[in-house]
Short mmCIF file of C-alpha atoms and ligand atoms in Angstrom, two decimals:
data_model
loop_
_atom_site.label_atom_id
_atom_site.label_comp_id
_atom_site.label_asym_id
_atom_site.label_seq_id
_atom_site.Cartn_x
_atom_site.Cartn_y
_atom_site.Cartn_z
CA MET A 1 25.41 43.83 -11.94
CA ALA A 2 29.17 42.82 -13.23
CA ASP A 3 29.45 41.59 -16.84
CA PRO A 4 32.58 40.54 -18.27
CA THR A 5 32.12 42.91 -20.60
CA SER A 6 29.34 45.43 -21.95
CA THR A 7 29.17 46.09 -26.15
CA SER A 8 27.15 49.34 -25.16
CA CYS A 9 29.10 50.86 -21.96
CA LEU A 10 31.03 53.70 -22.55
CA PHE A 11 34.13 52.89 -20.34
CA CYS A 12 34.42 48.97 -21.08
CA ARG A 13 34.30 50.25 -24.90
CA ILE A 14 37.47 52.68 -23.92
CA ALA A 15 38.57 49.86 -22.01
CA ARG A 16 38.55 47.65 -25.29
CA GLY A 17 40.53 50.24 -27.06
CA GLU A 18 37.27 50.67 -29.50
CA LEU A 19 37.29 54.25 -28.00
CA ALA A 20 40.04 56.28 -27.95
CA SER A 21 41.36 57.73 -24.39
CA ARG A 22 44.83 59.82 -23.37
CA SER A 23 45.82 56.70 -21.88
CA VAL A 24 48.18 56.64 -19.25
CA TYR A 25 48.24 52.66 -17.69
CA GLU A 26 47.20 49.54 -18.60
CA ASP A 27 47.66 46.12 -17.13
CA ASP A 28 45.27 42.76 -16.83
CA GLU A 29 42.93 43.82 -15.54
CA LEU A 30 42.63 47.96 -15.09
CA VAL A 31 42.78 51.08 -17.33
CA VAL A 32 43.55 54.26 -16.03
CA PHE A 33 42.88 57.54 -18.55
CA HIS A 34 42.73 61.64 -18.35
CA ASP A 35 38.97 62.39 -18.04
CA ILE A 36 37.55 64.25 -20.42
CA HIS A 37 36.54 66.89 -18.79
CA PRO A 38 39.27 67.90 -16.60
CA ALA A 39 38.08 69.06 -13.47
CA ALA A 40 41.68 69.71 -12.13
CA PRO A 41 45.34 70.05 -13.94
CA VAL A 42 45.52 66.13 -12.90
CA HIS A 43 42.23 63.87 -13.36
CA LEU A 44 42.82 60.62 -14.12
CA LEU A 45 39.59 57.82 -14.07
CA ILE A 46 40.99 54.42 -12.47
CA VAL A 47 38.83 52.11 -14.45
CA PRO A 48 38.39 47.71 -13.86
CA LYS A 49 38.42 46.27 -17.15
CA LEU A 50 35.00 44.23 -15.80
CA HIS A 51 31.81 45.67 -16.25
CA ILE A 52 30.64 46.74 -12.57
CA ASP A 53 28.14 49.21 -12.31
CA SER A 54 29.17 50.77 -8.86
CA LEU A 55 30.41 50.41 -5.61
CA ILE A 56 26.35 49.71 -4.94
CA SER A 57 27.21 46.04 -6.78
CA VAL A 58 30.91 45.01 -5.59
CA GLU A 59 30.42 41.63 -4.15
CA PRO A 60 33.19 40.24 -1.32
CA GLU A 61 34.91 38.27 -5.05
CA HIS A 62 35.92 42.02 -5.86
CA GLN A 63 37.79 42.73 -2.55
CA ALA A 64 41.35 42.38 -4.18
CA LEU A 65 40.33 44.31 -7.32
CA LEU A 66 39.17 47.43 -5.31
CA GLY A 67 42.39 47.17 -3.35
CA LYS A 68 44.18 47.10 -6.68
CA MET A 69 42.20 50.42 -7.89
CA LEU A 70 42.92 52.24 -4.17
CA LEU A 71 46.87 51.11 -4.56
CA LEU A 72 47.16 52.38 -8.37
CA ALA A 73 45.72 55.93 -7.17
CA PRO A 74 49.15 57.41 -6.20
CA ARG A 75 51.66 55.85 -8.11
CA VAL A 76 49.48 57.07 -10.93
CA ALA A 77 49.01 60.54 -9.37
CA GLN A 78 52.51 61.33 -8.77
CA GLU A 79 54.10 60.09 -12.53
CA GLN A 80 51.16 62.68 -13.68
CA GLY A 81 52.03 65.42 -12.05
CA ALA A 82 50.28 66.22 -8.86
CA ALA A 83 53.49 66.06 -6.65
CA ASP A 84 51.44 67.62 -3.84
CA GLY A 85 48.78 65.36 -3.14
CA PHE A 86 45.64 64.05 -4.50
CA ARG A 87 41.78 62.91 -3.48
CA VAL A 88 40.04 60.14 -4.94
CA VAL A 89 35.83 60.83 -5.70
CA VAL A 90 33.90 57.67 -5.95
CA ASN A 91 30.35 58.60 -7.48
CA ASN A 92 27.56 55.67 -7.02
CA GLY A 93 24.28 55.90 -8.40
CA PRO A 94 22.47 58.60 -9.00
CA GLY A 95 22.16 59.90 -5.88
CA GLY A 96 25.35 59.99 -6.04
CA GLY A 97 26.13 62.44 -8.93
CA GLN A 98 27.52 59.21 -10.75
CA GLU A 99 26.93 59.79 -14.81
CA VAL A 100 29.44 56.68 -16.72
CA PHE A 101 27.52 53.25 -15.07
CA HIS A 102 30.71 51.91 -14.69
CA LEU A 103 32.62 52.17 -11.56
CA HIS A 104 35.47 54.19 -11.98
CA ILE A 105 38.29 56.31 -9.67
CA HIS A 106 38.37 59.84 -10.14
CA VAL A 107 42.14 61.09 -9.37
CA LEU A 108 42.18 64.75 -9.07
CA GLY A 109 45.11 66.43 -7.93
CA GLY A 110 47.94 69.12 -9.58
CA PRO A 111 48.20 73.00 -8.69
CA ARG A 112 45.07 75.30 -7.24
CA PRO A 113 42.79 76.32 -8.51
CA TRP A 114 40.93 73.20 -9.68
CA ARG A 115 37.69 73.50 -11.96
CA GLN A 116 34.35 74.03 -9.54
CA MET A 117 31.92 71.33 -10.10
CA SER A 118 30.42 69.05 -8.36
CA ILE A 119 32.82 66.03 -8.86
CA GLY A 120 35.50 68.68 -6.79
CA ARG A 121 33.56 69.93 -4.12
P1 LIG B 201 31.02 59.99 -12.97
O1 LIG B 201 29.87 61.48 -12.85
O2 LIG B 201 30.16 58.86 -13.66
O3 LIG B 201 31.52 59.88 -11.89
O4 LIG B 201 31.77 60.26 -13.49
C1 LIG B 201 32.27 60.44 -14.86
C2 LIG B 201 33.47 61.17 -16.12
O5 LIG B 201 33.58 60.30 -17.39
C3 LIG B 201 33.31 62.19 -15.58
O6 LIG B 201 34.23 63.13 -15.22
C4 LIG B 201 33.34 62.55 -17.36
O7 LIG B 201 34.01 64.06 -18.03
C5 LIG B 201 33.90 61.69 -18.02
N1 LIG B 201 33.83 60.85 -19.01
C6 LIG B 201 32.48 60.78 -20.10
N2 LIG B 201 32.55 60.66 -21.31
C7 LIG B 201 33.89 60.14 -21.43
C8 LIG B 201 35.21 59.87 -22.66
O8 LIG B 201 34.28 59.44 -23.56
N3 LIG B 201 36.34 59.82 -22.35
C9 LIG B 201 36.91 60.37 -21.57
N4 LIG B 201 38.28 59.62 -21.29
N5 LIG B 201 35.98 60.47 -19.69
C10 LIG B 201 35.14 60.55 -19.63
ZN1 LIG B 202 31.61 48.87 -18.31
#
């Protein structure tokens, strides 16, 4: 499902500024903020303002948006202190360990060790 916005969705509400987050980037299509339970010293979430549940429901019309999300990853990772490199993770659906059903890219980096949790393995 790809609604322009969802009234109850957590990340739609953060993207609209209704809920607080530690934001590090925003443009007309994307927001980037720190994960509330970081699994690494740098743990960012790249989130489209458009509500898309997950990669399971993306369409060809989302191609440019998906590319833009990935292109932003190295920039925000470096700006936030992941100088040595970073990991990107996208969980999709319950079987993929997704908890917030609004598409997002995790960007993880910074000095190791990282916290042991499913996201980091
Ligand atoms: P998922 O398992 O869906 O890929 O990841 C969801 C992520 O969202 C988790 O890493 C979780 O810590 C993060 N998260 C959940 N609620 C909030 C919130 O209210 N604010 C922020 N900044 N992150 C959240
Ligand atoms: Zn949403």
